[in-house]
């Protein structure tokens, strides 16, 4: 019954109910998602197919096991100072954001626990529901020694304002769901464990609108952010790639790169 | 003494004091304004003439009888699924926002009661004064089954931030003047019944600046929003038109369109 | 040891510690800075050289003697109604903002006391630290009879939102550091007298990132604001120049221009 | 039968045939058009009404008595160094281009003789038909001592390329219809005296498309140029205004301004 | 040996040589391509996969049997006045252009015969090689009664200039390869039958550059056009959809739509 | 008499006549200019000072000894695969184009012989005069194995059209002055040896306009290109940097880099 792409990804669990609400769960072996190179490649293809499949009426993005995304498996990316390797990161990194932006039905993010890596995926949703205990942070960039160039600045700047985004990314501290709500990033704060169920309730409301209304509302709402992504993220990833090469060069040759320990414990 | 266009509109009352402060009241037969096709056509011409008339030194936008705009007279628009009819809505809808943007003197909105339709007109003002009991809502789009594409997203996104705007428009609830103030949309909250008088006070202050200063300050402040209107609203209205056609198609043939009941009671 | 440009400016004090943190102090004869034509010319050159000097690892902008910038020495600018004089103001005024934007290392503003003129320089920083008693105001434009066209609107609109910026600039009142924090403009509020020391602490944190990371993060963060500056500030200054000419024309011939008293006492 | 605005302008002759083809003729007392302050004011209103009148199915722009526009009546504009006077020129000058751009049906320009002033009006058409002997020149700007800032650069740069436009405007010489054709500006060159009749033939062809197709094709085609107008022309006119003030200042006090002799003989 | 997507499309033939040069042939049952709804859907997926497959080192776009694309199978698209049907055309139509733009290696178009439909696909190549007898035309839009909104204006305007593009699309006549060369659209004109072989020669030259150079050159070159596509094509397709609905409404109920005869014979 | 910066550069000869026409000659030890790292650093500072010096009334860019710029001294740039080294190239490369764009008086390029490297400097002039035997080529990018990302694409695309620019840069061949004239890049072709004298004649003509007119015309004309530079060149240089690293990696370790032989003989 379900489309063949639903079970093609090892890092994403896709489930869709009879009303067409697709839930996309980021995970690592079923547990909390630690982002790896495999995730990076799979999300590009997955979100393209999700966007093309007109049977998806609403899309919900969420994590697994009480968290959104908790860290990065740096080792899986290989030698990020290699220009060919970074070229792939650049190309995939720009493409995945465009593909999420191209989902042409309302997108809701349901955030529990840590959104400490790639929270820009959540900020590409139209509405974010966050549990009381959810936290936002960026453990993968400036604190780890590289430029926050993959869209994390673009999306936070777009939704929270540039001043907050710059300070948040330069001096990263866990940001509570409540503060993110005050900043206009999170639309609703709910009790822990209730983010997904609230997202489903909103989905039910949004489904009352006709198909073209749902699709075109998303198209209209995402357009200004999509333009910013196109103008900023490719360059941002190039700047980040150069910084990653500089970081590796600046590290003692034999030691484990400090960056690789950035994964939040 | 007054220009000949002042008494040419059945849906707008125009009055100007000796200092050049023009007050524009949206109304329906002198009572609270329920927006009709006649309003839609008249505002295009009215705001163009208002903008061209250099005797207008400050413009105040307000409603009548304790409200700003309370609903839509859907029936007056005819068959919105007809491409020729929607073409007119598209053309007028983009033009009126450009014409308000082209008023080249400070614009103040004085909001009492319900700003439940076309609040984007108010958000094209430089400063919004709202009464304590004023509420903002969008009863005419997503809740009624069509895309919020006529500039309501563009202006709310511009002034309140995209995150708030998207949630506000997808899940519309009355927004209090106080919340709109916290969001940076409303500049001042005053006691009920005092919005217009406070707007007049501000007008007196703004009039102290020389003519060119008043005009050019407006030109400078509105430019980024005008660019967004140009880039987003024509497309938005096209997306909305397609959604309106889909809405009508999805309705049982004989029933009264649900959309036509969207007018707030 | 220090570069030769460090002691070339009479209106700016430049000091750099061994880690490369450059502190730029705006002053007038060592006291609080009252902005003059000499400041206007010197900042263009100074910030270009600061930006080109790769030995600057972090840049801190601050004032002197407990204030940031307190007023304008209008008389020093000569006859601003003269097109040749305003051409110079236009050219320098656009150039200085581009030059600050082109500083390609993290920039921190440390604000004590009054930031009542050219607060846009501070808003070009990535992070603003303000003392509890700091206040933001714009005493040099609308209240003085001219258009706020030199970037003050562009930067405040970019960081605080357009609605707040327009009301703030039309109806200028001292804005507390706390309110600026709530608006997302100020990143941290500290005790009076502690802004610069806190800025230095942040500098120490930011210095942990490698050179290219520091530089490219700045490049990435400033890009959207730099685009807005390019598109808005030249035009804004032209509109301001015309308003200044109108202001002078509207003044009684023999009296001292009211604008020249705008300097906050 | 004809709308009441048709006979309200002393500088424009409006005629419409039964198929809805409106011909707009620029003239001066029925002879070749020398552009005056009255033209400048009337075109703003006229093109707004033309654009709003849905009975206009195609619009043709042309001149009178064998020429398009041949010169400027400088004296009619009053003291262009006065900031209030230039404010009016700025506001009208930006508005008229927006209003022509907002004509939402195909626009054809039929050019005979000299298009030596305001040829940007013609370049806002979708298609230009020029007689073999037609010439394009800009006698009103750089050669006369002021900035070509009113849209003449924007439109020529848009249609002919920036390199050609800059040289053409800095070093103005009459440009033949044939060269304008080679540059991609003119679509068809016809025998002298045949431009209008060929424009009418094209109008007949374009009328075969349905109403919405005609309207929306114009909307689609003009959008990129309209964006450029919005971003460039207001600023351009401000820069031109400052240059006009400088020009007057640089002239011997008693002499007739050289600029006023710029009208092509 | 070849990737599994190579044989998944009935309307595209994909072949790749050992050096990584992928040739994409548009066809209809192996003969000249008449564009159908199946093509429209398949190209979206195909070009996404082509873009993601890093084994493609150069991409060549071409037609089959001596032509590029010769016409449209209108009937296959169903009822284009249905908002749901047009929603799919809108979504696919914007997506396919983005996907071709996102091919991150040099793209060469090899054109023989008629490029009379969707020549914008060819104009998304970096270099077009055309046979002497190749012709460009747009038989599917204005001449057929609908808006040229699917990117044909955007790409022709981008490469040939707006003036030429507007006249070409309003008054479509076959344009020779030679004229397209003079307009700067075609890079090389070769003998009939030699377009593909010359494209392969160029591919061999381009392959000498390293992988990242090839990829990043394409990224750099396509960026301005990709921005224009994002800003113009979605809106253009919406305007086209409304015009298609108007066209169908304007046709006598029983007759075969004239539009369906637009296919060039 | 001459400003102190005139004799501070070893790679640029600056001379100014009494009318304020500044001639800037690119050279290498007085002979034809082979671009080195020293040039790259000096041009940033030189063009900033040239732009700030209001005594420069017209600026002419030219080469030395019968050529414009003939090649690159690759070795002088050090290890371009080092992220710190490329960071400097990126920063200087974006800054120099902004600084040339910020020259606020008319700029004329006088081209003799080979403009085979950094011809984008010439394309930042308002008018290019080329000798009959002058040729344009890009020997430093794609043919040498790196991305043409430093503004060469942006400027050629802006002035010649994207189609021509892409083919020219991918498949570089010497382009004659005559062809560049037909493309709209060169404004005038003169006899060999006469480019500079003709540029001086044009300068004399341009000097007739008042100061503000000259300055503001340049400001107006350069604005669209400056916006493109800001949006494209930083990213372009980052993409070029990654390609340079890939090129070096792909070369046999011991051999002399092929790229270093790109200098035209």
Coordinates of N, CA and C in Angstrom, one line a residue, chain A residues 109-236:
Chain A
X109 N 6.9 20.8 12.5 CA 7.9 20.1 13.2 C 7.5 19.8 14.6
X110 N 7.7 18.6 15.1 CA 7.4 18.2 16.5 C 8.7 17.9 17.2
X111 N 9.0 18.8 18.1 CA 10.4 18.7 18.7 C 10.3 18.3 20.2
X112 N 11.0 17.2 20.5 CA 11.2 16.8 21.8 C 12.7 16.7 22.1
X113 N 13.1 17.0 23.3 CA 14.5 16.9 23.7 C 15.4 17.8 22.9
X114 N 16.5 17.2 22.5 CA 17.6 18.1 22.0 C 17.4 18.3 20.4
X115 N 17.4 19.5 20.0 CA 17.5 19.9 18.6 C 18.9 20.6 18.5
X116 N 19.9 19.8 18.6 CA 21.2 20.4 18.8 C 22.1 20.4 17.5
X117 N 21.5 19.7 16.5 CA 22.2 19.6 15.2 C 21.1 19.8 14.1
X118 N 21.4 20.5 13.1 CA 20.4 20.7 11.9 C 19.0 21.1 12.4
X119 N 19.0 22.0 13.3 CA 17.7 22.5 13.7 C 17.1 23.3 12.5
X120 N 17.9 23.6 11.5 CA 17.3 24.3 10.4 C 16.3 23.5 9.6
X121 N 16.4 22.2 9.7 CA 15.4 21.3 9.1 C 14.0 21.7 9.8
X122 N 14.0 21.8 11.1 CA 12.8 22.1 11.8 C 12.3 23.5 11.4
X123 N 13.2 24.4 11.2 CA 12.8 25.8 10.9 C 12.4 26.0 9.5
X124 N 12.5 24.9 8.7 CA 11.8 24.9 7.4 C 10.4 24.5 7.5
X125 N 9.9 24.1 8.6 CA 8.5 23.8 8.8 C 7.8 25.1 8.9
X126 N 6.4 25.0 8.6 CA 5.6 26.3 8.8 C 5.3 26.5 10.2
X127 N 5.2 25.5 11.0 CA 4.8 25.6 12.4 C 5.7 24.6 13.2
X128 N 6.3 25.1 14.3 CA 7.0 24.2 15.2 C 6.3 24.1 16.5
X129 N 6.0 22.8 16.9 CA 5.5 22.5 18.2 C 6.6 21.9 19.0
X130 N 6.9 22.5 20.2 CA 8.0 22.0 21.0 C 7.6 21.6 22.4
X131 N 8.1 20.5 22.8 CA 7.9 20.1 24.2 C 8.5 21.1 25.2
X132 N 8.0 21.2 26.3 CA 8.5 22.1 27.4 C 10.0 21.9 27.6
X133 N 10.4 20.7 27.5 CA 11.8 20.4 27.8 C 12.8 20.4 26.6
X134 N 12.2 20.7 25.5 CA 13.0 20.7 24.3 C 14.1 21.9 24.4
X135 N 15.2 21.6 23.8 CA 16.3 22.7 23.7 C 16.8 22.7 22.3
X136 N 17.2 24.0 22.0 CA 17.8 24.2 20.7 C 19.3 24.7 20.9
X137 N 20.2 24.2 20.1 CA 21.6 24.5 20.2 C 22.2 24.2 18.9
X138 N 23.4 24.8 18.7 CA 24.2 24.4 17.5 C 25.5 23.9 18.0
X139 N 25.6 22.6 18.2 CA 26.9 22.1 18.7 C 27.9 21.7 17.6
X140 N 27.4 21.9 16.4 CA 28.2 21.4 15.3 C 29.0 22.5 14.5
X141 N 28.9 23.7 14.9 CA 29.6 24.7 14.1 C 30.6 25.6 14.9
X142 N 30.3 26.8 15.2 CA 31.3 27.7 15.8 C 32.0 27.0 17.0
X143 N 31.2 26.4 17.9 CA 31.8 25.8 19.1 C 32.7 24.7 18.7
X144 N 32.4 24.1 17.5 CA 33.3 23.0 17.1 C 34.4 23.5 16.2
X145 N 34.4 24.8 15.9 CA 35.5 25.3 15.1 C 35.2 25.6 13.6
X146 N 34.0 25.5 13.2 CA 33.6 25.7 11.8 C 32.5 26.7 11.7
X147 N 32.4 27.3 10.5 CA 31.4 28.3 10.2 C 29.9 27.7 10.2
X148 N 29.0 28.4 10.8 CA 27.6 27.9 10.8 C 27.0 28.3 9.4
X149 N 27.4 27.6 8.4 CA 27.1 28.0 7.0 C 26.1 27.2 6.3
X150 N 25.6 26.2 6.9 CA 24.8 25.2 6.2 C 23.3 25.5 6.2
X151 N 22.9 26.8 6.5 CA 21.5 27.1 6.6 C 21.0 27.4 8.0
X152 N 21.8 27.0 9.0 CA 21.4 27.3 10.4 C 21.3 28.8 10.7
X153 N 22.2 29.5 10.1 CA 22.1 31.0 10.3 C 21.0 31.5 9.5
X154 N 20.9 31.1 8.2 CA 19.8 31.6 7.4 C 18.4 31.4 8.0
X155 N 18.2 30.2 8.5 CA 16.8 29.9 9.0 C 16.6 30.6 10.3
X156 N 17.6 30.6 11.2 CA 17.4 31.3 12.5 C 17.3 32.8 12.3
X157 N 18.1 33.3 11.5 CA 18.0 34.7 11.2 C 16.7 35.1 10.6
X158 N 16.1 34.2 9.7 CA 14.8 34.5 9.1 C 13.7 34.4 10.2
X159 N 13.8 33.5 11.1 CA 12.7 33.3 12.0 C 12.8 34.0 13.4
X160 N 14.1 34.2 13.8 CA 14.3 34.8 15.1 C 14.9 36.2 15.1
X161 N 15.3 36.6 13.9 CA 16.0 37.9 13.7 C 17.5 37.7 13.7
X162 N 18.2 38.6 13.0 CA 19.6 38.4 12.8 C 20.4 38.5 14.1
X163 N 20.0 39.5 15.0 CA 20.7 39.7 16.2 C 20.7 38.5 17.1
X164 N 19.6 38.0 17.3 CA 19.5 36.8 18.1 C 20.3 35.6 17.5
X165 N 20.1 35.4 16.2 CA 20.7 34.3 15.5 C 22.2 34.4 15.7
X166 N 22.8 35.6 15.5 CA 24.3 35.7 15.5 C 24.8 35.4 16.9
X167 N 24.2 36.0 17.9 CA 24.7 35.7 19.3 C 24.5 34.2 19.6
X168 N 23.3 33.6 19.2 CA 23.0 32.2 19.5 C 24.1 31.3 18.9
X169 N 24.5 31.6 17.7 CA 25.4 30.8 17.0 C 26.9 31.0 17.4
X170 N 27.2 32.2 17.8 CA 28.6 32.4 18.2 C 28.9 32.0 19.6
X171 N 27.8 32.0 20.4 CA 28.0 31.7 21.8 C 27.0 30.7 22.3
X172 N 27.0 29.5 21.6 CA 25.9 28.6 21.7 C 25.7 28.1 23.1
X173 N 24.5 28.2 23.6 CA 24.0 27.7 24.8 C 22.7 27.0 24.5
X174 N 22.3 26.1 25.3 CA 20.9 25.5 25.1 C 19.9 26.5 25.2
X175 N 19.0 26.6 24.2 CA 17.9 27.6 24.2 C 16.6 26.8 24.6
X176 N 15.9 27.3 25.6 CA 14.7 26.5 25.9 C 13.6 26.7 24.9
X177 N 12.7 25.8 24.9 CA 11.5 25.9 24.1 C 10.8 27.2 24.3
X178 N 10.7 27.6 25.6 CA 10.0 28.8 26.0 C 10.6 30.0 25.4
X179 N 12.0 30.1 25.4 CA 12.6 31.2 24.8 C 12.5 31.2 23.3
X180 N 12.5 30.1 22.7 CA 12.3 30.0 21.3 C 10.9 30.4 20.9
X181 N 10.0 30.2 21.8 CA 8.6 30.7 21.6 C 8.6 32.2 21.7
X182 N 9.2 32.7 22.7 CA 9.3 34.2 22.8 C 9.9 34.8 21.6
X183 N 10.9 34.1 21.0 CA 11.5 34.7 19.8 C 10.7 34.5 18.5
X184 N 9.6 33.8 18.6 CA 8.7 33.7 17.4 C 9.1 32.5 16.6
X185 N 10.0 31.6 17.1 CA 10.5 30.5 16.3 C 9.5 29.3 16.6
X186 N 9.2 29.1 17.8 CA 8.3 28.0 18.2 C 6.9 28.6 18.3
X187 N 5.9 27.9 17.7 CA 4.6 28.4 17.7 C 3.8 27.9 18.9
X188 N 4.1 26.7 19.4 CA 3.4 26.2 20.6 C 4.3 25.4 21.4
X189 N 4.2 25.6 22.7 CA 5.0 24.8 23.7 C 3.9 23.9 24.4
X190 N 4.2 22.6 24.4 CA 3.3 21.6 25.0 C 4.1 20.8 26.0
X191 N 3.4 20.0 26.7 CA 4.0 19.1 27.8 C 4.9 18.1 27.1
X192 N 5.9 17.8 27.9 CA 6.9 16.8 27.3 C 6.2 15.5 26.9
X193 N 6.6 15.0 25.7 CA 6.0 13.8 25.2 C 4.7 14.1 24.3
X194 N 4.3 15.4 24.3 CA 3.1 15.7 23.5 C 3.3 16.4 22.2
X195 N 4.5 16.6 21.8 CA 4.7 17.4 20.6 C 4.1 16.7 19.4
X196 N 4.4 15.4 19.2 CA 3.9 14.8 18.0 C 2.4 14.7 18.0
X197 N 1.8 14.4 19.2 CA 0.3 14.3 19.2 C -0.3 15.7 18.9
X198 N 0.3 16.8 19.4 CA -0.2 18.1 19.1 C 0.0 18.4 17.6
X199 N 1.1 18.0 17.0 CA 1.3 18.2 15.6 C 0.2 17.5 14.8
X200 N -0.1 16.3 15.2 CA -1.2 15.6 14.5 C -2.5 16.3 14.6
X201 N -2.8 16.9 15.8 CA -4.0 17.7 15.9 C -4.1 18.8 14.9
X202 N -2.9 19.5 14.8 CA -2.9 20.6 13.9 C -3.0 20.1 12.5
X203 N -2.4 19.0 12.2 CA -2.6 18.4 10.8 C -4.0 18.2 10.5
X204 N -4.8 17.7 11.5 CA -6.2 17.5 11.2 C -6.9 18.8 10.9
X205 N -6.6 19.8 11.6 CA -7.2 21.1 11.3 C -6.8 21.6 9.9
X206 N -5.5 21.5 9.6 CA -5.0 22.0 8.3 C -5.6 21.1 7.1
X207 N -5.9 19.9 7.4 CA -6.5 19.0 6.3 C -7.9 19.5 5.8
X208 N -8.5 20.3 6.7 CA -9.9 20.7 6.3 C -9.8 21.6 5.0
X209 N -8.7 22.2 4.8 CA -8.6 23.1 3.5 C -8.5 22.2 2.3
X210 N -9.0 22.6 1.2 CA -8.8 21.8 0.0 C -7.4 21.6 -0.4
X211 N -7.2 20.6 -1.2 CA -5.8 20.2 -1.7 C -5.0 21.4 -2.2
X212 N -5.6 22.1 -3.2 CA -4.8 23.2 -3.8 C -4.5 24.3 -2.8
X213 N -5.5 24.5 -1.9 CA -5.3 25.6 -0.8 C -4.1 25.1 0.1
X214 N -4.1 23.9 0.5 CA -3.0 23.4 1.3 C -1.6 23.6 0.6
X215 N -1.6 23.1 -0.6 CA -0.4 23.1 -1.4 C 0.1 24.6 -1.6
X216 N -0.8 25.4 -2.1 CA -0.4 26.7 -2.5 C -0.1 27.6 -1.3
X217 N -0.7 27.4 -0.2 CA -0.3 28.1 1.0 C 1.1 27.8 1.4
X218 N 1.5 26.6 1.3 CA 2.9 26.3 1.6 C 3.8 26.9 0.5
X219 N 3.4 26.9 -0.7 CA 4.2 27.5 -1.8 C 4.4 29.0 -1.5
X220 N 3.4 29.6 -1.1 CA 3.4 31.1 -0.8 C 4.3 31.4 0.4
X221 N 4.1 30.6 1.5 CA 4.8 30.9 2.7 C 6.3 30.7 2.6
X222 N 6.7 29.7 1.9 CA 8.1 29.3 1.9 C 8.9 30.1 0.9
X223 N 8.3 30.8 0.0 CA 9.0 31.5 -1.1 C 10.1 32.4 -0.6
X224 N 9.8 33.3 0.4 CA 10.9 34.2 0.8 C 12.1 33.5 1.5
X225 N 11.8 32.4 2.2 CA 12.9 31.7 2.8 C 13.7 30.9 1.7
X226 N 12.9 30.4 0.8 CA 13.6 29.6 -0.3 C 14.5 30.5 -1.1
X227 N 14.1 31.8 -1.3 CA 15.0 32.7 -2.0 C 16.3 33.0 -1.1
X228 N 16.1 33.1 0.2 CA 17.3 33.3 1.0 C 18.2 32.0 1.0
X229 N 17.6 30.9 1.1 CA 18.4 29.6 1.0 C 19.2 29.6 -0.3
X230 N 18.6 29.9 -1.4 CA 19.3 29.9 -2.7 C 20.4 30.9 -2.7
X231 N 20.2 32.1 -2.1 CA 21.3 33.1 -2.1 C 22.3 32.9 -1.1
X232 N 22.1 32.2 0.0 CA 23.0 32.2 1.1 C 23.7 30.9 1.4
X233 N 23.0 29.8 1.2 CA 23.4 28.5 1.8 C 24.6 27.9 1.0
X234 N 24.5 28.0 -0.4 CA 25.7 27.5 -1.1 C 27.0 28.2 -0.7
X235 N 26.9 29.5 -0.7 CA 28.1 30.3 -0.3 C 28.5 29.9 1.2
X236 N 27.5 29.8 2.0 CA 27.7 29.5 3.4 C 28.4 28.2 3.6

